[in-house]
XYZ file of C-alpha atoms in Angstrom:
184
model
C 49.875 -10.000 107.122
C 48.966 -11.911 103.971
C 51.565 -12.954 101.720
C 53.250 -10.103 99.811
C 51.164 -7.517 101.692
C 53.035 -4.594 102.566
C 53.522 -3.710 106.550
C 54.544 -0.709 108.315
C 57.104 -1.044 111.234
C 57.300 1.968 113.800
C 59.989 1.959 116.508
C 60.928 4.612 119.131
C 63.238 4.923 121.996
C 60.780 4.790 124.794
C 62.991 5.262 128.209
C 66.385 5.042 129.557
C 67.500 3.599 132.945
C 71.182 3.559 134.167
C 72.554 0.987 131.927
C 69.229 -0.052 130.029
C 67.708 1.364 126.988
C 64.161 0.490 126.051
C 63.001 0.425 122.437
C 59.261 -0.124 121.465
C 57.916 -1.421 118.043
C 54.562 -1.612 116.368
C 53.726 -3.749 113.230
C 50.530 -2.399 111.018
C 49.102 -4.107 107.935
C 48.461 -2.099 104.799
C 45.342 -0.759 106.063
C 46.944 0.347 109.607
C 45.430 -2.547 111.561
C 47.598 -3.241 114.396
C 49.499 -6.610 113.765
C 51.707 -6.557 116.737
C 53.611 -4.895 119.203
C 56.765 -5.301 121.158
C 59.045 -3.794 123.556
C 62.700 -4.399 124.361
C 65.524 -3.502 126.737
C 68.857 -2.973 125.275
C 72.420 -2.791 126.963
C 75.949 -2.094 125.875
C 78.525 -4.808 126.066
C 82.110 -4.839 126.176
C 82.793 -7.813 123.629
C 86.270 -8.503 124.549
C 85.717 -8.498 128.432
C 82.313 -9.823 127.975
C 80.662 -7.454 130.397
C 78.244 -4.719 130.532
C 79.528 -1.184 130.435
C 77.777 2.139 130.961
C 75.894 3.689 127.948
C 78.224 5.911 125.958
C 77.505 9.566 126.056
C 76.982 9.924 122.386
C 73.917 7.540 122.976
C 72.565 9.246 126.255
C 72.892 12.458 124.425
C 70.072 11.598 122.203
C 66.744 12.730 123.834
C 64.145 9.978 123.935
C 61.267 11.267 121.696
C 58.463 12.942 123.731
C 54.776 12.197 122.690
C 55.125 8.511 122.035
C 53.480 6.652 124.676
C 55.643 3.762 125.686
C 54.352 0.174 125.784
C 53.916 -1.329 128.963
C 57.006 -2.051 130.345
C 58.662 -5.544 130.334
C 57.860 -7.797 133.459
C 61.758 -8.835 133.774
C 60.496 -11.875 135.571
C 58.742 -15.108 134.433
C 57.339 -18.323 136.370
C 59.975 -20.972 136.593
C 59.624 -24.040 134.462
C 58.614 -26.805 137.053
C 56.983 -29.791 135.000
C 59.152 -30.700 131.867
C 56.713 -32.269 129.117
C 59.118 -31.603 126.135
C 62.809 -31.610 125.604
C 65.320 -31.563 122.546
C 69.146 -30.870 122.118
C 70.294 -28.466 119.557
C 73.866 -28.047 118.634
C 75.166 -24.436 118.088
C 76.153 -24.342 114.134
C 77.924 -21.718 112.304
C 74.402 -20.517 110.808
C 73.116 -19.940 114.251
C 75.710 -17.273 115.298
C 75.890 -13.719 114.435
C 78.637 -11.287 114.151
C 79.873 -11.278 117.642
C 80.130 -15.187 117.243
C 77.236 -15.890 119.650
C 74.043 -17.422 118.961
C 71.396 -14.850 117.411
C 68.354 -14.029 119.165
C 66.104 -15.114 116.569
C 67.668 -18.806 116.922
C 66.902 -18.778 120.511
C 63.245 -18.091 119.740
C 62.987 -20.686 116.946
C 64.428 -23.375 119.435
C 61.899 -22.180 122.150
C 59.038 -22.881 119.621
C 60.425 -25.870 117.735
C 60.459 -27.671 121.382
C 56.743 -27.693 121.342
C 54.680 -30.398 119.568
C 54.123 -30.066 115.897
C 50.372 -30.473 116.562
C 50.515 -27.385 118.815
C 52.334 -25.364 116.145
C 49.710 -26.628 113.387
C 46.626 -26.012 115.166
C 47.172 -23.105 117.402
C 48.214 -19.672 116.583
C 50.951 -17.635 118.771
C 49.587 -14.823 120.344
C 52.067 -13.713 122.710
C 55.720 -14.306 123.678
C 57.606 -13.203 126.465
C 61.452 -13.835 126.401
C 64.239 -13.064 128.389
C 67.959 -13.459 127.221
C 70.231 -14.312 130.124
C 73.570 -15.440 128.903
C 75.309 -16.299 125.544
C 75.999 -19.577 123.652
C 78.691 -19.951 121.220
C 79.826 -22.066 118.123
C 80.262 -25.626 119.126
C 78.092 -25.504 122.363
C 74.911 -27.879 122.646
C 71.773 -26.343 123.896
C 68.873 -28.191 125.808
C 65.489 -26.892 125.302
C 62.771 -27.802 127.655
C 59.122 -26.748 127.755
C 56.225 -27.410 129.668
C 52.650 -26.296 130.708
C 52.020 -23.356 132.496
C 49.085 -22.876 135.039
C 47.660 -20.707 132.394
C 45.347 -22.127 129.602
C 47.198 -22.759 126.270
C 50.341 -21.431 127.812
C 53.911 -22.830 127.901
C 56.962 -22.128 129.945
C 60.350 -22.600 128.182
C 63.899 -22.816 129.156
C 67.186 -22.967 127.139
C 70.289 -24.185 128.847
C 73.946 -24.769 127.821
C 75.234 -28.112 128.064
C 78.877 -26.767 128.098
C 78.419 -24.197 130.785
C 75.298 -25.338 132.683
C 74.093 -21.817 132.379
C 70.287 -20.851 131.930
C 70.535 -18.975 128.595
C 66.912 -18.206 127.858
C 63.565 -18.137 129.614
C 60.390 -17.740 127.922
C 56.712 -17.878 128.054
C 54.500 -18.555 125.024
C 50.607 -18.236 124.712
C 48.498 -19.633 122.163
C 44.798 -19.640 120.793
C 43.189 -21.809 118.553
C 44.289 -21.246 114.754
C 41.968 -18.778 112.720
C 41.797 -19.316 109.134
C 43.171 -16.490 107.045
C 41.796 -17.227 103.740
C 44.862 -17.293 101.852
């Protein structure tokens, strides 16, 4: 969208598995041009025990809206980052965390992209991202962000790892194309 252009975001429950809930999103311009779409998978966590729990009955009682075609299901697996070309270390700071006191998902996405060279971000447009959140990171942790080329052209593989626990926090794959002028 252009600066100050109105957009429409549609979202709907698109499926349910044993402990996973699926939600899809579409974003349209003011002229109803499809700008982007996303599919997501959610689960319910016990914040005290830090483990998954069954989806509560009050949620499973809600019928998944029929008639909305679900977006293609998330793949669930990405190729492993084999060849590290870029690396940065980021401390987890106060403004990186959410109300549950762990790093917010949008910050992980930002770190994935910031690991790439500025030239890539300036001259190419992000067209697709697959991201898998695997573990949480907390205030005071430090995160190592690594990235490298994929076998696909204009595509990068990413990994975020906690220096405190050694756990892999995030896997991602980004795809770019040559930047198009938007005539701002």
